[in-house]
Short mmCIF file of C-alpha atoms and ligand atoms in Angstrom, two decimals:
data_model
loop_
_atom_site.label_atom_id
_atom_site.label_comp_id
_atom_site.label_asym_id
_atom_site.label_seq_id
_atom_site.Cartn_x
_atom_site.Cartn_y
_atom_site.Cartn_z
CA MET B 1 -38.76 24.65 9.34
CA ALA B 2 -39.50 24.33 5.59
CA GLY B 3 -37.63 22.14 4.50
CA GLY B 4 -37.57 18.04 5.48
CA LYS B 5 -39.02 16.81 2.15
CA ILE B 6 -37.65 13.67 -0.21
CA VAL B 7 -37.90 13.78 -4.02
CA ILE B 8 -36.65 9.99 -5.26
CA PHE B 9 -35.44 9.28 -8.38
CA SER B 10 -34.73 6.30 -10.16
CA ALA B 11 -34.12 5.37 -13.14
CA PRO B 12 -32.43 2.54 -15.45
CA SER B 13 -29.19 4.07 -16.65
CA GLY B 14 -29.57 6.35 -19.30
CA ALA B 15 -32.95 6.97 -18.52
CA GLY B 16 -32.94 10.77 -18.42
CA LYS B 17 -33.43 11.21 -15.09
CA THR B 18 -30.70 13.27 -14.06
CA THR B 19 -31.12 15.10 -16.55
CA ILE B 20 -34.56 16.15 -15.63
CA VAL B 21 -33.11 16.01 -11.76
CA HIS B 22 -30.95 19.00 -12.77
CA GLU B 23 -33.86 20.66 -14.29
CA MET B 24 -35.24 20.74 -11.68
CA LEU B 25 -33.00 21.92 -9.08
CA LYS B 26 -33.01 24.84 -11.29
CA ILE B 27 -36.31 25.93 -9.91
CA LYS B 28 -35.65 27.91 -6.72
CA GLU B 29 -39.40 28.07 -5.15
CA PHE B 30 -38.91 23.95 -4.55
CA ASN B 31 -35.96 24.49 -2.42
CA LEU B 32 -34.24 21.56 -3.23
CA ALA B 33 -30.84 20.21 -2.68
CA PHE B 34 -29.07 17.79 -5.03
CA SER B 35 -27.67 14.49 -2.25
CA ILE B 36 -24.39 13.37 -3.31
CA SER B 37 -23.52 9.82 -3.72
CA ALA B 38 -20.01 8.24 -2.81
CA THR B 39 -18.55 6.10 -5.30
CA SER B 40 -16.53 3.56 -5.79
CA ARG B 41 -16.44 4.63 -9.85
CA LYS B 42 -13.84 6.41 -11.81
CA PRO B 43 -15.57 9.87 -12.70
CA ARG B 44 -16.89 11.12 -16.17
CA PRO B 45 -14.99 13.80 -18.48
CA GLY B 46 -16.32 16.69 -16.51
CA GLU B 47 -17.47 15.33 -13.35
CA LYS B 48 -16.06 16.80 -9.76
CA ASN B 49 -15.31 15.45 -6.71
CA GLY B 50 -18.12 17.07 -4.26
CA VAL B 51 -20.23 18.09 -6.59
CA ASP B 52 -21.52 14.82 -9.19
CA TYR B 53 -21.01 11.95 -6.59
CA TYR B 54 -18.17 11.80 -3.39
CA PHE B 55 -15.50 9.70 -5.87
CA ILE B 56 -13.72 7.59 -3.44
CA SER B 57 -11.71 4.26 -4.24
CA ALA B 58 -13.67 0.74 -3.10
CA GLN B 59 -10.84 0.27 -0.48
CA GLU B 60 -12.76 3.15 2.01
CA PHE B 61 -16.54 2.43 0.43
CA LYS B 62 -15.83 -0.89 2.03
CA GLN B 63 -14.73 0.67 5.78
CA LYS B 64 -17.66 2.96 5.57
CA ILE B 65 -20.45 0.40 5.58
CA GLU B 66 -18.46 -1.25 8.35
CA ASN B 67 -18.38 2.21 10.34
CA ASN B 68 -22.41 2.05 9.51
CA GLU B 69 -22.27 5.40 7.77
CA PHE B 70 -24.42 4.70 5.03
CA ILE B 71 -28.39 4.88 4.50
CA GLU B 72 -28.16 2.31 1.57
CA TRP B 73 -25.23 1.12 -0.36
CA VAL B 74 -25.50 -1.10 -3.29
CA GLU B 75 -22.87 -2.89 -5.26
CA VAL B 76 -23.77 -1.86 -8.96
CA TYR B 77 -20.75 -3.88 -10.81
CA LYS B 78 -17.99 -5.65 -9.20
CA ASP B 79 -16.34 -3.52 -6.98
CA GLN B 80 -18.20 -0.68 -7.77
CA PHE B 81 -20.45 0.92 -5.18
CA TYR B 82 -22.97 3.88 -4.89
CA GLY B 83 -24.10 4.88 -1.72
CA THR B 84 -25.96 7.55 0.76
CA LEU B 85 -24.01 8.58 2.82
CA ARG B 86 -25.62 9.92 6.59
CA SER B 87 -24.05 12.77 6.87
CA GLU B 88 -25.28 14.30 3.89
CA VAL B 89 -28.85 13.51 4.52
CA GLU B 90 -28.48 15.23 7.64
CA ARG B 91 -26.48 17.88 6.54
CA LEU B 92 -28.64 18.78 3.93
CA PHE B 93 -31.97 18.64 6.77
CA ALA B 94 -29.40 20.52 8.75
CA MET B 95 -29.71 23.21 5.79
CA GLY B 96 -33.66 23.58 5.03
CA LYS B 97 -33.56 21.51 2.06
CA ASN B 98 -36.09 19.27 1.01
CA VAL B 99 -33.20 16.78 -0.77
CA VAL B 100 -33.02 15.16 -4.07
CA PHE B 101 -31.59 11.91 -4.87
CA ASP B 102 -31.18 10.39 -7.92
CA VAL B 103 -30.32 6.51 -7.29
CA ASP B 104 -30.32 3.32 -8.83
CA VAL B 105 -33.78 1.82 -8.76
CA VAL B 106 -33.52 -0.78 -5.57
CA GLY B 107 -31.75 2.40 -3.20
CA GLY B 108 -34.82 4.08 -4.38
CA LEU B 109 -37.21 1.80 -3.20
CA ASN B 110 -35.03 1.37 -0.51
CA ILE B 111 -35.21 4.99 0.83
CA LYS B 112 -38.63 5.46 0.03
CA LYS B 113 -38.51 2.91 3.14
CA ALA B 114 -36.34 4.24 5.48
CA TYR B 115 -38.96 8.40 5.45
CA PRO B 116 -41.67 6.65 4.41
CA ASP B 117 -43.69 9.77 5.33
CA ARG B 118 -42.20 12.40 4.13
CA ALA B 119 -40.47 11.51 0.45
CA LEU B 120 -42.07 10.64 -3.17
CA ALA B 121 -40.43 8.18 -5.70
CA ILE B 122 -40.31 8.65 -9.33
CA PHE B 123 -39.97 6.52 -10.96
CA ILE B 124 -38.43 8.00 -14.95
CA LYS B 125 -39.03 5.53 -17.21
CA PRO B 126 -37.54 5.42 -20.85
CA PRO B 127 -40.01 4.47 -24.04
CA SER B 128 -38.33 0.96 -24.27
CA ILE B 129 -35.08 -0.92 -24.05
CA GLU B 130 -33.68 -0.17 -27.84
CA GLU B 131 -34.24 3.19 -26.79
CA LEU B 132 -32.38 3.15 -23.43
CA LYS B 133 -29.04 1.50 -25.62
CA ARG B 134 -29.81 4.22 -28.35
CA ARG B 135 -28.84 7.07 -25.33
CA LEU B 136 -26.70 5.18 -23.34
CA LEU B 137 -24.32 5.22 -26.86
CA LYS B 138 -25.44 8.76 -27.59
CA ARG B 139 -23.97 9.94 -24.29
CA GLY B 140 -20.91 8.01 -25.27
CA THR B 141 -19.78 7.10 -21.53
CA GLU B 142 -19.88 3.56 -21.76
CA THR B 143 -18.14 0.35 -23.30
CA GLU B 144 -19.02 -2.35 -25.42
CA GLU B 145 -18.28 -4.78 -21.59
CA SER B 146 -21.10 -1.77 -18.94
CA LEU B 147 -23.16 -1.66 -22.27
CA LYS B 148 -24.22 -5.19 -22.19
CA LYS B 149 -24.80 -5.02 -18.37
CA ARG B 150 -26.91 -1.75 -17.66
CA LEU B 151 -28.79 -2.99 -20.32
CA GLU B 152 -29.24 -6.54 -18.60
CA ARG B 153 -29.84 -4.57 -14.82
CA ALA B 154 -32.32 -2.33 -17.36
CA LYS B 155 -34.71 -5.16 -18.01
CA TYR B 156 -35.03 -6.15 -13.63
CA GLU B 157 -35.06 -2.38 -13.37
CA MET B 158 -38.49 -2.24 -15.26
CA SER B 159 -40.13 -4.76 -13.93
CA LEU B 160 -39.74 -3.08 -10.32
CA ALA B 161 -41.83 0.27 -11.30
CA ASP B 162 -44.83 -0.08 -10.11
CA ARG B 163 -43.91 -0.31 -6.63
CA PHE B 164 -42.89 3.80 -7.19
CA ASP B 165 -45.57 6.85 -6.10
CA VAL B 166 -45.21 8.37 -9.59
CA VAL B 167 -43.95 6.74 -13.08
CA ILE B 168 -43.01 9.34 -15.91
CA VAL B 169 -42.39 8.04 -19.49
CA ASN B 170 -39.61 10.70 -20.88
CA ASP B 171 -39.95 9.95 -25.11
CA ASN B 172 -39.77 13.72 -24.86
CA LEU B 173 -38.35 15.17 -22.60
CA GLN B 174 -40.30 19.04 -22.41
CA LYS B 175 -43.35 16.58 -21.69
CA ALA B 176 -40.83 15.01 -18.89
CA ILE B 177 -39.72 17.88 -17.66
CA GLU B 178 -43.22 19.53 -17.67
CA GLU B 179 -44.86 17.09 -16.21
CA THR B 180 -42.10 15.78 -13.31
CA ARG B 181 -42.30 19.92 -12.39
CA GLY B 182 -46.36 19.02 -11.22
CA VAL B 183 -45.80 16.18 -9.10
CA LEU B 184 -42.62 18.71 -7.75
CA ALA B 185 -44.83 21.42 -7.24
CA ALA B 186 -47.84 18.87 -5.23
CA PHE B 187 -45.34 17.01 -3.22
CA LEU B 188 -43.21 20.13 -2.29
CA LEU B 189 -45.69 23.12 -2.32
CA ASP B 190 -48.59 21.93 -0.53
P1 ADP E 201 -29.60 8.75 -16.72
O1 ADP E 201 -29.04 9.79 -15.28
O2 ADP E 201 -30.74 8.15 -16.49
O3 ADP E 201 -28.69 7.50 -16.34
P2 ADP E 201 -29.04 10.73 -18.95
O4 ADP E 201 -29.97 11.86 -17.86
O5 ADP E 201 -27.79 10.63 -18.07
O6 ADP E 201 -29.69 9.68 -18.12
O7 ADP E 201 -29.88 10.84 -20.26
C1 ADP E 201 -29.14 9.59 -20.78
C2 ADP E 201 -28.94 10.33 -22.86
O8 ADP E 201 -29.99 10.75 -23.04
C3 ADP E 201 -27.94 11.87 -22.18
O9 ADP E 201 -27.46 12.14 -23.50
C4 ADP E 201 -29.40 12.20 -21.93
O10 ADP E 201 -29.08 14.03 -23.41
C5 ADP E 201 -30.11 11.41 -23.27
N1 ADP E 201 -31.51 11.88 -23.66
C6 ADP E 201 -32.97 12.33 -22.11
N2 ADP E 201 -33.99 12.07 -22.02
C7 ADP E 201 -33.87 12.40 -23.40
C8 ADP E 201 -34.94 12.57 -24.45
N3 ADP E 201 -36.53 12.23 -22.98
N4 ADP E 201 -34.47 12.03 -26.23
C9 ADP E 201 -33.38 12.01 -25.90
N5 ADP E 201 -32.58 11.21 -25.10
C10 ADP E 201 -32.69 12.20 -24.26
P1 5GP E 202 -23.86 6.08 -12.98
O1 5GP E 202 -22.52 5.69 -13.27
O2 5GP E 202 -24.97 6.45 -14.44
O3 5GP E 202 -23.49 7.67 -11.61
O4 5GP E 202 -25.02 6.36 -11.98
C1 5GP E 202 -24.91 4.53 -12.34
C2 5GP E 202 -26.46 4.09 -10.76
O5 5GP E 202 -26.44 3.83 -9.86
C3 5GP E 202 -27.31 4.97 -11.91
O6 5GP E 202 -28.92 3.76 -11.78
C4 5GP E 202 -27.68 5.80 -10.24
O7 5GP E 202 -28.96 6.73 -9.75
C5 5GP E 202 -26.65 4.91 -8.79
N1 5GP E 202 -26.77 5.54 -7.66
C6 5GP E 202 -25.92 6.82 -8.08
N2 5GP E 202 -25.65 6.91 -6.59
C7 5GP E 202 -26.13 5.75 -5.34
C8 5GP E 202 -26.92 5.56 -3.85
O8 5GP E 202 -26.10 6.73 -3.26
N3 5GP E 202 -27.46 4.24 -4.25
C9 5GP E 202 -27.86 4.14 -4.89
N4 5GP E 202 -28.29 2.38 -4.45
N5 5GP E 202 -27.00 4.30 -6.29
C10 5GP E 202 -27.06 4.80 -6.21
#
């Protein structure tokens, strides 16, 4: 059956992976569908429940952990959970899709471990931590506190890059998109 492959995108927050993933989803021949994660963080302006994330409370999230409903989950910051629901991945495979994940670095490595034979794990690397900070400031989604936390975590996440199958440096966005397109074509269209 067509579909059934997994492409994982991981990066420190602000590296540009959401931007790149959106571009890949537009390429029809890749037959990709986005795995919608569950999270207990609040939606940003413009984000929709059931599109960007399944937005649920921290309490509901903890209940689902107890029920073993997640393939993997993380508590990135206190009471701010993110996780991949088994039901979501099954839903997309049943539709004959290749599934694309936009998850944090540790989550990406865990998903790769869960599906070693059919997953490609891609690390999107910012040119530097200073540039990452500039992008997060420009995106305008962070408080001073959350910016500090994301940058601290980014340093650790950058150290895990070499565990991924492919590393793409997102300096020039258009170049990074083209490189990613080439990598996905080789993996999905063979
Ligand atoms: P992530 O999903 O990794 O957190 P985003 O895709 O939201 O990152 O990108 C973070 C910000 O940086 C966004 O405002 C985006 O438009 C911008 N951005 C992405 N790639 C580049 C790039 N190559 N150069 C400059 N800005 C970029
Ligand atoms: P944001 O709040 O910017 O949407 O996401 C914060 C971080 O959580 C990002 O690195 C994002 O990729 C990650 N993330 C989103 N969904 C999941 C998930 O299901 N599992 C894991 N491990 N991380 C996730």
